[in-house]
Coordinates of C-alpha atoms (C1' of nucleotides) and ligand atoms in Angstrom, one line a residue:
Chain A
X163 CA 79.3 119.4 124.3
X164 CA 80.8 121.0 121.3
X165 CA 81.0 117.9 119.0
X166 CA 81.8 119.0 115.4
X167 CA 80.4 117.6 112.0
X168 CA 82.9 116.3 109.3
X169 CA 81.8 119.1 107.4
X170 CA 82.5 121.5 110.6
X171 CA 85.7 119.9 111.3
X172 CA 87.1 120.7 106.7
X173 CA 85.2 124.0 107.4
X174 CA 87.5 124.9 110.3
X175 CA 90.6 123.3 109.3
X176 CA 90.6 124.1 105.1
X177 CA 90.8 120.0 104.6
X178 CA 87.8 118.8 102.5
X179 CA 85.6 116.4 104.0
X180 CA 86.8 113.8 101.7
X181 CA 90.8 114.0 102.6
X182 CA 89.6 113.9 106.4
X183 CA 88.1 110.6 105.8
X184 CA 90.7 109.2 103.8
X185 CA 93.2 110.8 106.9
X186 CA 91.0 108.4 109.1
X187 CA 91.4 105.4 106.6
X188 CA 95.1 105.8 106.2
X189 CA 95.7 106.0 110.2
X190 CA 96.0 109.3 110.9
X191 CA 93.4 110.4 112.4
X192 CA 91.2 108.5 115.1
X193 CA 87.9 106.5 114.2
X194 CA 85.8 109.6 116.1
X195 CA 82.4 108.5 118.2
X196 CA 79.3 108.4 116.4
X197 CA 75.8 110.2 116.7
X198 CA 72.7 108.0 117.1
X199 CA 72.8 108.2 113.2
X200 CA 76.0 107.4 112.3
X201 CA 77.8 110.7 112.0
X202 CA 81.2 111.4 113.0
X203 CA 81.1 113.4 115.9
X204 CA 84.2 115.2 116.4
X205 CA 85.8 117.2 119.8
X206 CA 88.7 119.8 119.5
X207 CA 91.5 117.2 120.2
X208 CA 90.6 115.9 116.7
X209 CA 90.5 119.4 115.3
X210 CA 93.9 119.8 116.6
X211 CA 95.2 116.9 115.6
X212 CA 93.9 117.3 112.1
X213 CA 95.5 120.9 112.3
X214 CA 98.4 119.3 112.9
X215 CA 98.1 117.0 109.5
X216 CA 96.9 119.7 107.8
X217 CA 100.2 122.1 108.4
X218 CA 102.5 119.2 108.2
X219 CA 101.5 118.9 104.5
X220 CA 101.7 122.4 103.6
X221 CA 105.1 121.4 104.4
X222 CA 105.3 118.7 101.9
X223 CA 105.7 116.0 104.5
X224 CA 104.4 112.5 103.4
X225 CA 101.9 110.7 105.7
X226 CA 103.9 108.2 106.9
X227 CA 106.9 111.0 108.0
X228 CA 103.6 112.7 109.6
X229 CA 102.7 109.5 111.1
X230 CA 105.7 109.5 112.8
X231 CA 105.8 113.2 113.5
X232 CA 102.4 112.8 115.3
X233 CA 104.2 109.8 117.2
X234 CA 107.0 111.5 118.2
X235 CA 105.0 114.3 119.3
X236 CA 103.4 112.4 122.0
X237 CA 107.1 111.8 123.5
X238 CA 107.1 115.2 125.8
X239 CA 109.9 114.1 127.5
X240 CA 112.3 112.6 124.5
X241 CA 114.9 114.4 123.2
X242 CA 113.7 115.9 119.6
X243 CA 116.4 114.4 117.4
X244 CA 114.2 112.3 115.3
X245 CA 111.9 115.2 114.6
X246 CA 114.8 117.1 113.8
X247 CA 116.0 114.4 110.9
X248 CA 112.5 114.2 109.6
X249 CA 112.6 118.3 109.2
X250 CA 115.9 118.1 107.9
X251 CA 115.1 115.1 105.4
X252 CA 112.2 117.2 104.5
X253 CA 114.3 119.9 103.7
X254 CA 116.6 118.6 101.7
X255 CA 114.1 116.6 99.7
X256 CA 112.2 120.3 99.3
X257 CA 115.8 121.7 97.8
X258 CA 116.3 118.7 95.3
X259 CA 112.9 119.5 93.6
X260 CA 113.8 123.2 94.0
X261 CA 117.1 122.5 92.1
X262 CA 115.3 120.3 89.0
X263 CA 112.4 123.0 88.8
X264 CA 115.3 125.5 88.3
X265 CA 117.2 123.7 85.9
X266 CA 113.7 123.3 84.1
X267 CA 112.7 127.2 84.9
X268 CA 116.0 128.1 83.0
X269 CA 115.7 126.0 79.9
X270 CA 111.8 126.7 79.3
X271 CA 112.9 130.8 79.7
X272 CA 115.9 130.3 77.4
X273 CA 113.8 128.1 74.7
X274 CA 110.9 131.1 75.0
X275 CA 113.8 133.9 74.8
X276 CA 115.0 132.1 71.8
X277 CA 111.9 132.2 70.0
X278 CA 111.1 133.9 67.0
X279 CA 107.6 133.2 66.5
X280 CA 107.8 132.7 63.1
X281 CA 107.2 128.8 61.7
X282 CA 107.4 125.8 63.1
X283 CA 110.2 124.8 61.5
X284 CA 112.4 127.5 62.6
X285 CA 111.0 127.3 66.1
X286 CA 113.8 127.5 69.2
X287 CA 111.3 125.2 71.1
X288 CA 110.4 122.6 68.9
X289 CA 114.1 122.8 67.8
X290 CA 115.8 122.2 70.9
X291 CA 112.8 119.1 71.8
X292 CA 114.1 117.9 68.6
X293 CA 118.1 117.7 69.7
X294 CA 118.7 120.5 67.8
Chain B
X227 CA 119.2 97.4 58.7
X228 CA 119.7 98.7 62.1
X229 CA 116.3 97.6 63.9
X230 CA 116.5 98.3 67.3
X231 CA 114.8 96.1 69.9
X232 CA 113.1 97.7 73.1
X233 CA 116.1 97.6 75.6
X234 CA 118.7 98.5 72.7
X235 CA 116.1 101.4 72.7
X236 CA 115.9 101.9 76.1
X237 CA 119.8 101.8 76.7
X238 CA 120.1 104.4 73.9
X239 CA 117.5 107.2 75.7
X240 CA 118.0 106.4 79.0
X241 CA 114.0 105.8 79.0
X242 CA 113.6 102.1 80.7
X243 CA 111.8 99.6 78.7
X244 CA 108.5 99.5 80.9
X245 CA 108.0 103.2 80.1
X246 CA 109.0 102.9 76.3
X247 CA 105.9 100.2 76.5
X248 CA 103.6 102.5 79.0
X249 CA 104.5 105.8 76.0
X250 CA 103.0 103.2 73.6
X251 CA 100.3 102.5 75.3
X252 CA 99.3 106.3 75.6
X253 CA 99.8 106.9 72.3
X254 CA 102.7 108.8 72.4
X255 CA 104.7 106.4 70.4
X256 CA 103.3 104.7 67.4
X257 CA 103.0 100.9 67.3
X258 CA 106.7 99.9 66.1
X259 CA 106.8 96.6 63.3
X260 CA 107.4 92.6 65.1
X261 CA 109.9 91.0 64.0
X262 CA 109.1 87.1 63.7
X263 CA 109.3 86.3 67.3
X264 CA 106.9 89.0 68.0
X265 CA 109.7 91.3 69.0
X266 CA 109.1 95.6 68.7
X267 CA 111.6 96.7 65.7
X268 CA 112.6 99.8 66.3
X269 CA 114.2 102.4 63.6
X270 CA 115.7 105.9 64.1
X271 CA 112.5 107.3 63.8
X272 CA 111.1 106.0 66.6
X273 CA 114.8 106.7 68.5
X274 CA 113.9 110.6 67.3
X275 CA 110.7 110.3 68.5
X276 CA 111.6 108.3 72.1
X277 CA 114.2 111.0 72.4
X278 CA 112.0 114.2 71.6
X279 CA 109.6 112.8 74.6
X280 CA 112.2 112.2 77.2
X281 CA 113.3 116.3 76.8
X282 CA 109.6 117.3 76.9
X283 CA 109.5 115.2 80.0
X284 CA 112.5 116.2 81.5
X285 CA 111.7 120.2 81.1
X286 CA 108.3 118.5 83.1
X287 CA 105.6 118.9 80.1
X288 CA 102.5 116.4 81.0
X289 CA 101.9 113.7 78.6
X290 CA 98.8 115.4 77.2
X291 CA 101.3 118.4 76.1
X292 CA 103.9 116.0 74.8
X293 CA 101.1 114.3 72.5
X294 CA 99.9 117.8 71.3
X295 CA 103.9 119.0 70.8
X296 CA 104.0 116.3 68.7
X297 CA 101.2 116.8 66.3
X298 CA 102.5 120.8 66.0
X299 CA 106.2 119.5 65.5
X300 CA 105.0 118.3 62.0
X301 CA 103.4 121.0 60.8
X302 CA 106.4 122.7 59.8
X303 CA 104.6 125.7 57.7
X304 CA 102.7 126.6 60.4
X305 CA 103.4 129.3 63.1
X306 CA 104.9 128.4 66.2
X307 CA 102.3 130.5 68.8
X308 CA 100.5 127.2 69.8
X309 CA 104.3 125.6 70.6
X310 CA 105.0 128.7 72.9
X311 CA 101.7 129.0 74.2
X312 CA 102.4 125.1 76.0
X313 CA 105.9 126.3 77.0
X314 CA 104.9 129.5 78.6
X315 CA 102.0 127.1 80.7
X316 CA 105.0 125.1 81.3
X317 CA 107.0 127.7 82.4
X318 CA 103.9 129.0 84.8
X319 CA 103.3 125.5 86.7
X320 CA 107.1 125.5 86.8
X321 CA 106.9 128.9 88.5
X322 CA 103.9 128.0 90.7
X323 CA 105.7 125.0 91.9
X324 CA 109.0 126.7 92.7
X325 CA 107.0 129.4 94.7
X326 CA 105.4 126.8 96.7
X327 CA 108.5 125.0 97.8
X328 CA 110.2 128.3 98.2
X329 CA 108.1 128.9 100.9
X330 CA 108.5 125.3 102.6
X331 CA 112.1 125.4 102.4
X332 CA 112.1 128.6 104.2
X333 CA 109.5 127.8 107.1
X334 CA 111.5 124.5 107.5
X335 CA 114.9 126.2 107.9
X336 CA 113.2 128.6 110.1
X337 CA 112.3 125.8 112.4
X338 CA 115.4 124.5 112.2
X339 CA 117.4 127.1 112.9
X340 CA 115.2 127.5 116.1
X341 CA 114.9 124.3 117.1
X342 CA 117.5 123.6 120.6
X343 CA 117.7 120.4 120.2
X344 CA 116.1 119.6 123.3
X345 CA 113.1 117.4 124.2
X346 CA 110.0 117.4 122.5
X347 CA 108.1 119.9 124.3
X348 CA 110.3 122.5 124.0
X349 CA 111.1 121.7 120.1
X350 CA 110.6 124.6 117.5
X351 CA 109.2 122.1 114.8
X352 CA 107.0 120.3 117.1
X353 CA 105.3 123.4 118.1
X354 CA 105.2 125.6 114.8
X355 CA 103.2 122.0 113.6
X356 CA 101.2 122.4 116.6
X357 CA 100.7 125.9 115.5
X358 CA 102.3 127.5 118.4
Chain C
dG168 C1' 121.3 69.5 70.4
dC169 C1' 120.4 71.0 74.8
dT170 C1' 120.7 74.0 78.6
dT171 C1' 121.3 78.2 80.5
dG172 C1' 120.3 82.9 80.9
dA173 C1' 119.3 87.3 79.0
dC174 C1' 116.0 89.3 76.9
dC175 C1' 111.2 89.9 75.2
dC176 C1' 105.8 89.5 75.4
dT177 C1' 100.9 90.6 77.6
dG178 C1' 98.1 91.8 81.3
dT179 C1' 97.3 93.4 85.7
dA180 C1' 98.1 95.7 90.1
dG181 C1' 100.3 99.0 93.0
dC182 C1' 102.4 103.6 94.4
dG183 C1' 100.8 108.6 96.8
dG184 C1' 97.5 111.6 98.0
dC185 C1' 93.8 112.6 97.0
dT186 C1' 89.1 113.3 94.3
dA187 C1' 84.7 111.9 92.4
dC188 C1' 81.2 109.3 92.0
dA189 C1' 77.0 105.9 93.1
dG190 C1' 73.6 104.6 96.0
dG191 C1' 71.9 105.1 100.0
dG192 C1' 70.5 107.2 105.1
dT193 C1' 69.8 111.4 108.4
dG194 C1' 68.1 115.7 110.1
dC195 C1' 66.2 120.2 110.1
dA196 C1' 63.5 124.3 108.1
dG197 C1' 59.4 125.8 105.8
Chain D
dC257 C1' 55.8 116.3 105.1
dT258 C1' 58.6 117.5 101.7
dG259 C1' 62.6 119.2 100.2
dC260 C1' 67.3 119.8 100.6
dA261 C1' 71.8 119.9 102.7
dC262 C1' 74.4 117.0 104.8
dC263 C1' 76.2 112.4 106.1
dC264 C1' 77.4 107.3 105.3
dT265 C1' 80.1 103.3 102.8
dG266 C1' 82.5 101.4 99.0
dT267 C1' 84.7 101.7 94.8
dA268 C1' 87.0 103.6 90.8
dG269 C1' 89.7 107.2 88.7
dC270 C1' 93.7 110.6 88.3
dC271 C1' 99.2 110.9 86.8
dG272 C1' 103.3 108.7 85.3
dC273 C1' 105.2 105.3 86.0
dT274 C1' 107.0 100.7 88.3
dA275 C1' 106.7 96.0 89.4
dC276 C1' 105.3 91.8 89.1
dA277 C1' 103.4 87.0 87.2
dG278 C1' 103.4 83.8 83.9
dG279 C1' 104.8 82.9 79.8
dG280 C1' 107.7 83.0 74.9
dT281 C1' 112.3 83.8 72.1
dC282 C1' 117.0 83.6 71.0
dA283 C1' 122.0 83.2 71.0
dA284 C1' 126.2 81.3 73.3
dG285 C1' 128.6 77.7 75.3
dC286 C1' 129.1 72.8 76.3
Ligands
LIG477 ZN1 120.3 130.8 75.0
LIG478 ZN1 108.5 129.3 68.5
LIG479 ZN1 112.3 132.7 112.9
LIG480 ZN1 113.8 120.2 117.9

DNA sequence: GCTTGACCCTGTAGCGGCTACAGGGTGCAG
DNA sequence: CTGCACCCTGTAGCCGCTACAGGGTCAAGC
């Protein structure tokens, strides 16, 4: 009844038609049926599905720990411990690139505080690039 | 005197070999003398340079910066505004980025912290990636 | 002087997660 | 029936490396 375009389907979801088709390539997402001419013809399981995707990497999951997630989703009855390790892996990975981007945050604001913007050669920046 | 080969280079950075070659190959190092065996002689001015790189990359400037932090380092007359104009971009994408993952680390804990550890159907992370 | 093994060379391909074509086909409105 | 938006496949490019493959160089130890 309600079979969706590709274009629908990124409309709905926020995920450009491109990266859907690419989601398809890579495994994530069913091969959909096709119209008489070849177009992808999508039902709402797919639009949930790519919903699904789509939220997972907001996260910052990678698409094999979505693969998996998707997987493990299909399990109703299994206990959740492997979902819980992917979140928590997640996590942790998410804090180590919080910590670096800190570390860099600090340095770039101290450098920038430094400055005197006067020349080059007295420049904080360049200064501290060079080793001091 | 002291010619350095590539991996004496490397060891002395911490910047491995294959990258020392891939900074060459972007222009970001200049084309170091061969010795007779077609060996890269390094001397402490390309050390300097190597080393001046590795902090740019390390506070997470792109290579495109690096090259133009570069070509102001030597103008030592000049003012510094172009210098802290690519630190203060730097510091901005740093920002942006630490936002973002901000806001994944805190969703994730948040479906952690509700997750029971029970079967799938009932799991907190499962369903927030199901969107409810 | 000959072998071993660590190092070096070039060139190319792969990673992740898209994104951007090129070169065509389809489908609907005016 | 013509234009235009949309769709199709396939391939190449982005960033910053990283990992080969297939060779050459060089010093130490026997
Ligand atoms: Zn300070
Ligand atoms: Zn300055
Ligand atoms: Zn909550
Ligand atoms: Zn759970």
């Amino acid at each position: 009844m309600s079979a969706l375009s590709i274009g629908d389907l990124a409309r709905r979801t926020g995920v450009p038609v491109e990266t859907i088709r690419y989601y398809e390539r890579m495994g994530l997402l069913p091969k959909p049926p096709r119209t008489e001419g070849n177009y992808r013809a999508y039902e709402a399981t797919h639009e949930r599905r790519l919903a699904f995707v789509k939220r997972s990497r907001d996260l910052g999951f990678g698409l094999d720990a979505i693969r998996a997630l998707l997987d493990l989703a299909n399990g109703a009855d299994r206990p959740c411990g492997e979902v819980d390790a992917l979140a928590r892996d997640q996590l942790a990975e998410v804090e180590r690139k919080i910590a670096d981007l800190t570390a860099m945050r600090a340095e770039l604001q101290d450098m920038l505080g430094h400055c005197r913007n006067d020349t080059v050669a007295d420049c904080e920046i360049i200064g501290r690039l060079r080793g001091k």
